[in-house]
mmCIF file of N, CA and C in Angstrom:
data_model
loop_
_atom_site.group_PDB
_atom_site.id
_atom_site.type_symbol
_atom_site.label_atom_id
_atom_site.label_comp_id
_atom_site.label_asym_id
_atom_site.label_seq_id
_atom_site.Cartn_x
_atom_site.Cartn_y
_atom_site.Cartn_z
ATOM 1 N N MET A 364 2.172 -9.153 -25.966
ATOM 2 C CA MET A 364 2.178 -7.767 -25.476
ATOM 3 C C MET A 364 0.771 -7.299 -25.551
ATOM 4 N N LYS A 365 0.355 -6.703 -24.384
ATOM 5 C CA LYS A 365 -0.994 -6.062 -24.300
ATOM 6 C C LYS A 365 -1.034 -4.671 -24.842
ATOM 7 N N ARG A 366 -2.026 -4.408 -25.685
ATOM 8 C CA ARG A 366 -2.085 -3.113 -26.227
ATOM 9 C C ARG A 366 -3.214 -2.363 -25.628
ATOM 10 N N LEU A 367 -2.829 -1.228 -24.968
ATOM 11 C CA LEU A 367 -3.885 -0.429 -24.295
ATOM 12 C C LEU A 367 -4.023 0.953 -24.823
ATOM 13 N N MET A 368 -5.297 1.497 -24.855
ATOM 14 C CA MET A 368 -5.485 2.882 -25.128
ATOM 15 C C MET A 368 -5.943 3.480 -23.856
ATOM 16 N N MET A 369 -5.424 4.607 -23.612
ATOM 17 C CA MET A 369 -5.799 5.288 -22.339
ATOM 18 C C MET A 369 -5.746 6.795 -22.401
ATOM 19 N N SER A 370 -6.460 7.436 -21.535
ATOM 20 C CA SER A 370 -6.297 8.864 -21.336
ATOM 21 C C SER A 370 -6.011 9.049 -19.872
ATOM 22 N N CYS A 371 -5.783 10.192 -19.442
ATOM 23 C CA CYS A 371 -5.616 10.407 -18.073
ATOM 24 C C CYS A 371 -6.825 10.212 -17.222
ATOM 25 N N THR A 372 -7.960 10.162 -17.852
ATOM 26 C CA THR A 372 -9.269 9.839 -17.171
ATOM 27 C C THR A 372 -9.882 8.546 -17.598
ATOM 28 N N LEU A 373 -9.434 7.875 -18.608
ATOM 29 C CA LEU A 373 -10.014 6.661 -19.007
ATOM 30 C C LEU A 373 -9.059 5.803 -19.701
ATOM 31 N N LEU A 374 -9.119 4.500 -19.473
ATOM 32 C CA LEU A 374 -8.291 3.520 -20.125
ATOM 33 C C LEU A 374 -9.200 2.535 -20.893
ATOM 34 N N THR A 375 -9.060 2.446 -22.157
ATOM 35 C CA THR A 375 -9.866 1.497 -22.906
ATOM 36 C C THR A 375 -8.997 0.429 -23.413
ATOM 37 N N MET A 376 -9.324 -0.803 -23.255
ATOM 38 C CA MET A 376 -8.541 -1.983 -23.514
ATOM 39 C C MET A 376 -8.888 -2.409 -24.928
ATOM 40 N N VAL A 377 -7.826 -2.787 -25.705
ATOM 41 C CA VAL A 377 -7.979 -3.320 -27.037
ATOM 42 C C VAL A 377 -7.373 -4.701 -27.044
ATOM 43 N N ALA A 378 -8.120 -5.709 -27.536
ATOM 44 C CA ALA A 378 -7.623 -7.041 -27.775
ATOM 45 C C ALA A 378 -7.724 -7.991 -26.558
ATOM 46 N N PHE A 379 -7.440 -9.242 -26.789
ATOM 47 C CA PHE A 379 -7.401 -10.340 -25.899
ATOM 48 C C PHE A 379 -8.653 -10.493 -25.026
ATOM 49 N N PRO A 380 -9.675 -11.103 -25.505
ATOM 50 C CA PRO A 380 -10.983 -11.262 -24.900
ATOM 51 C C PRO A 380 -10.810 -12.388 -23.794
ATOM 52 N N ALA A 381 -9.854 -13.181 -23.890
ATOM 53 C CA ALA A 381 -9.673 -14.285 -22.875
ATOM 54 C C ALA A 381 -9.377 -13.711 -21.571
ATOM 55 N N MET A 382 -9.981 -14.373 -20.558
ATOM 56 C CA MET A 382 -9.846 -13.858 -19.143
ATOM 57 C C MET A 382 -10.431 -12.471 -18.984
ATOM 58 N N ALA A 383 -11.549 -12.171 -19.684
ATOM 59 C CA ALA A 383 -12.072 -10.826 -19.788
ATOM 60 C C ALA A 383 -12.348 -10.198 -18.387
ATOM 61 N N LYS A 384 -13.030 -10.924 -17.536
ATOM 62 C CA LYS A 384 -13.338 -10.428 -16.263
ATOM 63 C C LYS A 384 -12.109 -10.059 -15.405
ATOM 64 N N GLN A 385 -11.175 -11.056 -15.319
ATOM 65 C CA GLN A 385 -9.985 -10.828 -14.632
ATOM 66 C C GLN A 385 -9.212 -9.670 -15.197
ATOM 67 N N SER A 386 -9.161 -9.567 -16.561
ATOM 68 C CA SER A 386 -8.353 -8.506 -17.201
ATOM 69 C C SER A 386 -9.093 -7.113 -16.934
ATOM 70 N N THR A 387 -10.357 -7.065 -16.985
ATOM 71 C CA THR A 387 -11.035 -5.921 -16.803
ATOM 72 C C THR A 387 -10.804 -5.323 -15.358
ATOM 73 N N ASP A 388 -10.828 -6.154 -14.364
ATOM 74 C CA ASP A 388 -10.527 -5.702 -13.029
ATOM 75 C C ASP A 388 -9.163 -5.195 -12.942
ATOM 76 N N TYR A 389 -8.167 -5.857 -13.396
ATOM 77 C CA TYR A 389 -6.726 -5.352 -13.311
ATOM 78 C C TYR A 389 -6.614 -4.087 -14.167
ATOM 79 N N GLU A 390 -7.302 -3.980 -15.366
ATOM 80 C CA GLU A 390 -7.162 -2.778 -16.140
ATOM 81 C C GLU A 390 -7.813 -1.623 -15.367
ATOM 82 N N ALA A 391 -8.871 -1.754 -14.633
ATOM 83 C CA ALA A 391 -9.406 -0.756 -13.839
ATOM 84 C C ALA A 391 -8.448 -0.292 -12.809
ATOM 85 N N ASP A 392 -7.709 -1.186 -12.190
ATOM 86 C CA ASP A 392 -6.657 -0.894 -11.213
ATOM 87 C C ASP A 392 -5.557 -0.050 -11.852
ATOM 88 N N LEU A 393 -5.166 -0.480 -13.104
ATOM 89 C CA LEU A 393 -4.228 0.317 -13.863
ATOM 90 C C LEU A 393 -4.624 1.793 -14.177
ATOM 91 N N VAL A 394 -5.838 1.854 -14.533
ATOM 92 C CA VAL A 394 -6.457 3.154 -14.828
ATOM 93 C C VAL A 394 -6.402 4.111 -13.586
ATOM 94 N N GLN A 395 -6.855 3.526 -12.508
ATOM 95 C CA GLN A 395 -6.876 4.310 -11.281
ATOM 96 C C GLN A 395 -5.431 4.748 -10.805
ATOM 97 N N SER A 396 -4.497 3.812 -10.929
ATOM 98 C CA SER A 396 -3.094 4.204 -10.606
ATOM 99 C C SER A 396 -2.616 5.268 -11.473
ATOM 100 N N ILE A 397 -2.811 5.295 -12.769
ATOM 101 C CA ILE A 397 -2.339 6.264 -13.691
ATOM 102 C C ILE A 397 -3.062 7.615 -13.432
ATOM 103 N N GLN A 398 -4.378 7.522 -13.254
ATOM 104 C CA GLN A 398 -5.158 8.726 -12.966
ATOM 105 C C GLN A 398 -4.572 9.504 -11.701
ATOM 106 N N GLN A 399 -4.348 8.727 -10.714
ATOM 107 C CA GLN A 399 -3.911 9.334 -9.391
ATOM 108 C C GLN A 399 -2.523 10.065 -9.545
ATOM 109 N N HIS A 400 -1.769 9.599 -10.501
ATOM 110 C CA HIS A 400 -0.354 10.110 -10.603
ATOM 111 C C HIS A 400 -0.108 10.932 -11.869
ATOM 112 N N TRP A 401 -1.183 11.276 -12.699
ATOM 113 C CA TRP A 401 -1.010 11.890 -13.988
ATOM 114 C C TRP A 401 -0.246 13.192 -13.754
ATOM 115 N N GLN A 402 0.772 13.394 -14.581
ATOM 116 C CA GLN A 402 1.708 14.546 -14.494
ATOM 117 C C GLN A 402 1.534 15.497 -15.631
ATOM 118 N N GLY A 403 0.324 15.495 -16.276
ATOM 119 C CA GLY A 403 0.074 16.410 -17.360
ATOM 120 C C GLY A 403 -0.951 17.556 -16.990
ATOM 121 N N ASP A 404 -1.075 18.599 -17.738
ATOM 122 C CA ASP A 404 -2.009 19.679 -17.535
ATOM 123 C C ASP A 404 -3.058 19.723 -18.628
ATOM 124 N N LYS A 405 -3.978 20.646 -18.498
ATOM 125 C CA LYS A 405 -5.079 20.701 -19.418
ATOM 126 C C LYS A 405 -4.623 21.121 -20.827
ATOM 127 N N SER A 406 -3.483 21.753 -20.940
ATOM 128 C CA SER A 406 -3.021 22.190 -22.304
ATOM 129 C C SER A 406 -2.734 20.932 -23.183
ATOM 130 N N LEU A 407 -2.660 19.716 -22.562
ATOM 131 C CA LEU A 407 -2.435 18.510 -23.364
ATOM 132 C C LEU A 407 -3.691 17.796 -23.841
ATOM 133 N N HIS A 408 -4.838 18.348 -23.387
ATOM 134 C CA HIS A 408 -6.156 17.657 -23.801
ATOM 135 C C HIS A 408 -6.387 17.569 -25.287
ATOM 136 N N GLY A 409 -6.820 16.427 -25.760
ATOM 137 C CA GLY A 409 -6.963 16.267 -27.210
ATOM 138 C C GLY A 409 -5.674 15.767 -27.949
ATOM 139 N N ARG A 410 -4.614 15.725 -27.286
ATOM 140 C CA ARG A 410 -3.421 15.320 -27.933
ATOM 141 C C ARG A 410 -3.094 13.859 -27.540
ATOM 142 N N GLN A 411 -2.144 13.212 -28.249
ATOM 143 C CA GLN A 411 -1.888 11.776 -28.054
ATOM 144 C C GLN A 411 -0.428 11.439 -28.050
ATOM 145 N N CYS A 412 -0.137 10.401 -27.268
ATOM 146 C CA CYS A 412 1.115 9.685 -27.349
ATOM 147 C C CYS A 412 0.793 8.269 -27.612
ATOM 148 N N ALA A 413 1.187 7.609 -28.647
ATOM 149 C CA ALA A 413 0.960 6.243 -28.984
ATOM 150 C C ALA A 413 2.189 5.384 -28.857
ATOM 151 N N ASP A 414 1.914 4.039 -28.690
ATOM 152 C CA ASP A 414 2.955 3.049 -28.673
ATOM 153 C C ASP A 414 4.040 3.325 -27.619
ATOM 154 N N LEU A 415 3.676 3.748 -26.489
ATOM 155 C CA LEU A 415 4.545 3.873 -25.302
ATOM 156 C C LEU A 415 4.604 2.503 -24.615
ATOM 157 N N SER A 416 5.821 1.869 -24.707
ATOM 158 C CA SER A 416 5.996 0.465 -24.158
ATOM 159 C C SER A 416 6.320 0.616 -22.709
ATOM 160 N N VAL A 417 5.596 -0.204 -21.860
ATOM 161 C CA VAL A 417 5.801 -0.215 -20.425
ATOM 162 C C VAL A 417 5.956 -1.710 -19.973
ATOM 163 N N SER A 418 7.067 -1.966 -19.391
ATOM 164 C CA SER A 418 7.228 -3.372 -18.858
ATOM 165 C C SER A 418 7.263 -3.342 -17.322
ATOM 166 N N ILE A 419 6.647 -4.375 -16.749
ATOM 167 C CA ILE A 419 6.522 -4.359 -15.261
ATOM 168 C C ILE A 419 7.105 -5.722 -14.811
ATOM 169 N N ALA A 420 7.563 -5.752 -13.580
ATOM 170 C CA ALA A 420 8.068 -6.951 -12.895
ATOM 171 C C ALA A 420 6.877 -7.716 -12.235
ATOM 172 N N PRO A 421 7.100 -8.875 -11.867
ATOM 173 C CA PRO A 421 6.014 -9.696 -11.269
ATOM 174 C C PRO A 421 5.343 -9.039 -9.962
ATOM 175 N N ASN A 422 6.073 -8.083 -9.317
ATOM 176 C CA ASN A 422 5.533 -7.394 -8.203
ATOM 177 C C ASN A 422 4.868 -6.036 -8.583
ATOM 178 N N GLY A 423 4.802 -5.783 -9.927
ATOM 179 C CA GLY A 423 4.112 -4.539 -10.345
ATOM 180 C C GLY A 423 5.020 -3.388 -10.620
ATOM 181 N N ALA A 424 6.290 -3.549 -10.241
ATOM 182 C CA ALA A 424 7.242 -2.487 -10.367
ATOM 183 C C ALA A 424 7.476 -2.194 -11.952
ATOM 184 N N VAL A 425 7.483 -0.827 -12.173
ATOM 185 C CA VAL A 425 7.822 -0.494 -13.572
ATOM 186 C C VAL A 425 9.223 -0.586 -13.817
ATOM 187 N N ILE A 426 9.623 -1.478 -14.742
ATOM 188 C CA ILE A 426 11.106 -1.770 -14.969
ATOM 189 C C ILE A 426 11.614 -1.124 -16.240
ATOM 190 N N ALA A 427 10.726 -0.721 -17.162
ATOM 191 C CA ALA A 427 11.142 -0.122 -18.351
ATOM 192 C C ALA A 427 10.005 0.669 -19.047
ATOM 193 N N ILE A 428 10.404 1.788 -19.625
ATOM 194 C CA ILE A 428 9.502 2.665 -20.343
ATOM 195 C C ILE A 428 10.197 3.091 -21.633
ATOM 196 N N ALA A 429 9.646 2.835 -22.778
ATOM 197 C CA ALA A 429 10.338 3.051 -24.036
ATOM 198 C C ALA A 429 9.359 3.508 -25.101
ATOM 199 N N GLY A 430 9.942 4.127 -26.069
ATOM 200 C CA GLY A 430 9.103 4.505 -27.332
ATOM 201 C C GLY A 430 8.210 5.628 -26.988
ATOM 202 N N GLY A 431 7.128 5.624 -27.736
ATOM 203 C CA GLY A 431 6.207 6.653 -27.677
ATOM 204 C C GLY A 431 6.287 7.608 -28.876
ATOM 205 N N LYS A 432 5.197 7.752 -29.587
ATOM 206 C CA LYS A 432 5.189 8.634 -30.776
ATOM 207 C C LYS A 432 3.852 9.479 -30.707
ATOM 208 N N GLY A 433 3.956 10.627 -31.294
ATOM 209 C CA GLY A 433 2.849 11.552 -31.252
ATOM 210 C C GLY A 433 3.298 12.859 -30.604
ATOM 211 N N ASP A 434 2.440 13.445 -29.858
ATOM 212 C CA ASP A 434 2.713 14.671 -29.279
ATOM 213 C C ASP A 434 3.829 14.502 -28.163
ATOM 214 N N ALA A 435 4.934 15.193 -28.402
ATOM 215 C CA ALA A 435 6.089 14.994 -27.443
ATOM 216 C C ALA A 435 5.828 15.374 -26.046
ATOM 217 N N ARG A 436 4.936 16.458 -25.906
ATOM 218 C CA ARG A 436 4.675 16.833 -24.450
ATOM 219 C C ARG A 436 3.758 15.846 -23.774
ATOM 220 N N VAL A 437 2.931 15.092 -24.453
ATOM 221 C CA VAL A 437 2.077 14.112 -23.913
ATOM 222 C C VAL A 437 2.912 12.873 -23.523
ATOM 223 N N CYS A 438 3.862 12.558 -24.483
ATOM 224 C CA CYS A 438 4.760 11.448 -24.186
ATOM 225 C C CYS A 438 5.701 11.729 -22.980
ATOM 226 N N GLN A 439 6.107 12.960 -22.849
ATOM 227 C CA GLN A 439 6.994 13.434 -21.746
ATOM 228 C C GLN A 439 6.103 13.394 -20.393
ATOM 229 N N ALA A 440 4.847 13.791 -20.412
ATOM 230 C CA ALA A 440 4.067 13.674 -19.303
ATOM 231 C C ALA A 440 3.733 12.273 -18.817
ATOM 232 N N ALA A 441 3.621 11.434 -19.863
ATOM 233 C CA ALA A 441 3.347 9.957 -19.642
ATOM 234 C C ALA A 441 4.589 9.323 -18.952
ATOM 235 N N ARG A 442 5.729 9.583 -19.454
ATOM 236 C CA ARG A 442 6.993 9.088 -18.866
ATOM 237 C C ARG A 442 7.180 9.617 -17.414
ATOM 238 N N ARG A 443 6.868 10.905 -17.253
ATOM 239 C CA ARG A 443 7.005 11.447 -15.856
ATOM 240 C C ARG A 443 5.954 10.789 -14.918
ATOM 241 N N THR A 444 4.790 10.543 -15.423
ATOM 242 C CA THR A 444 3.751 9.811 -14.640
ATOM 243 C C THR A 444 4.244 8.423 -14.145
ATOM 244 N N LEU A 445 4.682 7.709 -15.179
ATOM 245 C CA LEU A 445 5.064 6.341 -14.965
ATOM 246 C C LEU A 445 6.340 6.252 -14.093
ATOM 247 N N GLY A 446 7.196 7.239 -14.186
ATOM 248 C CA GLY A 446 8.391 7.240 -13.400
ATOM 249 C C GLY A 446 8.036 7.670 -12.004
ATOM 250 N N HIS A 447 7.064 8.495 -11.808
ATOM 251 C CA HIS A 447 6.595 8.847 -10.472
ATOM 252 C C HIS A 447 5.811 7.747 -9.793
ATOM 253 N N LEU A 448 5.040 7.078 -10.663
ATOM 254 C CA LEU A 448 4.197 5.947 -10.173
ATOM 255 C C LEU A 448 5.074 4.753 -9.651
ATOM 256 N N LYS A 449 6.168 4.477 -10.372
ATOM 257 C CA LYS A 449 7.097 3.442 -10.017
ATOM 258 C C LYS A 449 6.592 2.007 -9.950
ATOM 259 N N GLN A 450 5.360 1.852 -9.537
ATOM 260 C CA GLN A 450 4.748 0.597 -9.348
ATOM 261 C C GLN A 450 3.321 0.523 -9.608
ATOM 262 N N PHE A 451 2.815 -0.414 -10.446
ATOM 263 C CA PHE A 451 1.379 -0.688 -10.646
ATOM 264 C C PHE A 451 0.971 -1.629 -9.648
ATOM 265 N N PRO A 452 -0.409 -1.826 -9.561
ATOM 266 C CA PRO A 452 -0.855 -2.824 -8.606
ATOM 267 C C PRO A 452 -0.197 -4.201 -8.917
ATOM 268 N N VAL A 453 -0.090 -5.074 -7.929
ATOM 269 C CA VAL A 453 0.531 -6.357 -8.116
ATOM 270 C C VAL A 453 -0.322 -7.284 -8.870
ATOM 271 N N PRO A 454 0.064 -7.782 -10.088
ATOM 272 C CA PRO A 454 -0.863 -8.616 -10.816
ATOM 273 C C PRO A 454 -0.742 -10.105 -10.381
ATOM 274 N N SER A 455 -1.867 -10.812 -10.590
ATOM 275 C CA SER A 455 -1.872 -12.152 -10.358
ATOM 276 C C SER A 455 -0.865 -12.861 -11.386
ATOM 277 N N GLU A 456 -0.597 -14.127 -11.202
ATOM 278 C CA GLU A 456 0.351 -14.757 -12.185
ATOM 279 C C GLU A 456 -0.258 -14.703 -13.611
ATOM 280 N N ALA A 457 -1.563 -14.980 -13.731
ATOM 281 C CA ALA A 457 -2.217 -14.972 -14.969
ATOM 282 C C ALA A 457 -2.173 -13.546 -15.620
ATOM 283 N N GLN A 458 -2.412 -12.575 -14.731
ATOM 284 C CA GLN A 458 -2.525 -11.171 -15.191
ATOM 285 C C GLN A 458 -1.049 -10.758 -15.677
ATOM 286 N N TYR A 459 -0.142 -11.131 -14.941
ATOM 287 C CA TYR A 459 1.245 -10.893 -15.279
ATOM 288 C C TYR A 459 1.616 -11.365 -16.721
ATOM 289 N N GLU A 460 1.151 -12.543 -17.030
ATOM 290 C CA GLU A 460 1.424 -13.050 -18.358
ATOM 291 C C GLU A 460 0.863 -12.108 -19.449
ATOM 292 N N LEU A 461 -0.337 -11.469 -19.173
ATOM 293 C CA LEU A 461 -0.924 -10.597 -20.172
ATOM 294 C C LEU A 461 -0.290 -9.205 -20.159
ATOM 295 N N TYR A 462 0.069 -8.701 -18.908
ATOM 296 C CA TYR A 462 0.484 -7.329 -18.740
ATOM 297 C C TYR A 462 1.937 -7.103 -18.524
ATOM 298 N N GLN A 463 2.779 -8.082 -18.650
ATOM 299 C CA GLN A 463 4.157 -7.771 -18.384
ATOM 300 C C GLN A 463 4.834 -6.755 -19.236
ATOM 301 N N THR A 464 4.337 -6.618 -20.488
ATOM 302 C CA THR A 464 4.691 -5.586 -21.402
ATOM 303 C C THR A 464 3.441 -5.079 -22.017
ATOM 304 N N MET A 465 3.271 -3.767 -21.947
ATOM 305 C CA MET A 465 2.018 -3.135 -22.425
ATOM 306 C C MET A 465 2.419 -2.019 -23.394
ATOM 307 N N LEU A 466 1.632 -1.811 -24.407
ATOM 308 C CA LEU A 466 1.811 -0.683 -25.358
ATOM 309 C C LEU A 466 0.626 0.323 -24.974
ATOM 310 N N LEU A 467 0.945 1.458 -24.548
ATOM 311 C CA LEU A 467 -0.108 2.412 -24.146
ATOM 312 C C LEU A 467 -0.258 3.494 -25.183
ATOM 313 N N THR A 468 -1.539 3.890 -25.337
ATOM 314 C CA THR A 468 -1.803 5.116 -26.129
ATOM 315 C C THR A 468 -2.515 6.024 -25.143
ATOM 316 N N LEU A 469 -1.975 7.195 -24.903
ATOM 317 C CA LEU A 469 -2.550 8.204 -23.944
ATOM 318 C C LEU A 469 -3.098 9.322 -24.642
ATOM 319 N N GLN A 470 -4.359 9.680 -24.292
ATOM 320 C CA GLN A 470 -5.066 10.845 -24.852
ATOM 321 C C GLN A 470 -5.655 11.620 -23.618
ATOM 322 N N PRO A 471 -4.888 12.571 -23.076
ATOM 323 C CA PRO A 471 -5.360 13.335 -21.942
ATOM 324 C C PRO A 471 -6.716 14.041 -22.280
ATOM 325 N N GLY A 472 -7.527 13.967 -21.252
ATOM 326 C CA GLY A 472 -8.791 14.709 -21.394
ATOM 327 C C GLY A 472 -9.898 14.023 -22.119
ATOM 328 N N SER A 473 -9.628 12.826 -22.668
ATOM 329 C CA SER A 473 -10.639 12.105 -23.440
ATOM 330 C C SER A 473 -11.554 11.367 -22.506
ATOM 331 N N ARG A 474 -12.787 11.218 -22.894
ATOM 332 C CA ARG A 474 -13.686 10.345 -22.049
ATOM 333 C C ARG A 474 -14.433 9.520 -23.051
#
C-alpha cells in the first residue's frame, strides 16, 4: 500500500524509493488530477484528513474510497473530489503494483 501525503495544491510522497523516477512522474499526474477536481473551499485550509484509503483499477478508475480520520469536512471534501474524479491517470503495470491501494493524507492550502 502506497502512503501519500497531499494537499489540494501539493502531494508529497512518503516511502518506497524504488522506481523513484517512474513513481515521481505518476505522483505528479495524481497531484494534477486531484488539484483540478478539488471540491473544498478556503475554510478548510490548515485542516487535515489522514488515512483515506483509495483503491484503483488497472485502468485508473477509482473503485473504492474508505476511512479517513481528522477533520470531517476535509474528509468529506476529499471523498467528493475522488467521487467526482472517478478515474486517475492510467498507471503502467509497475505503477499499478505500487498505487493500486493508496493511503492519502490531505491538507488543503498547504504548500
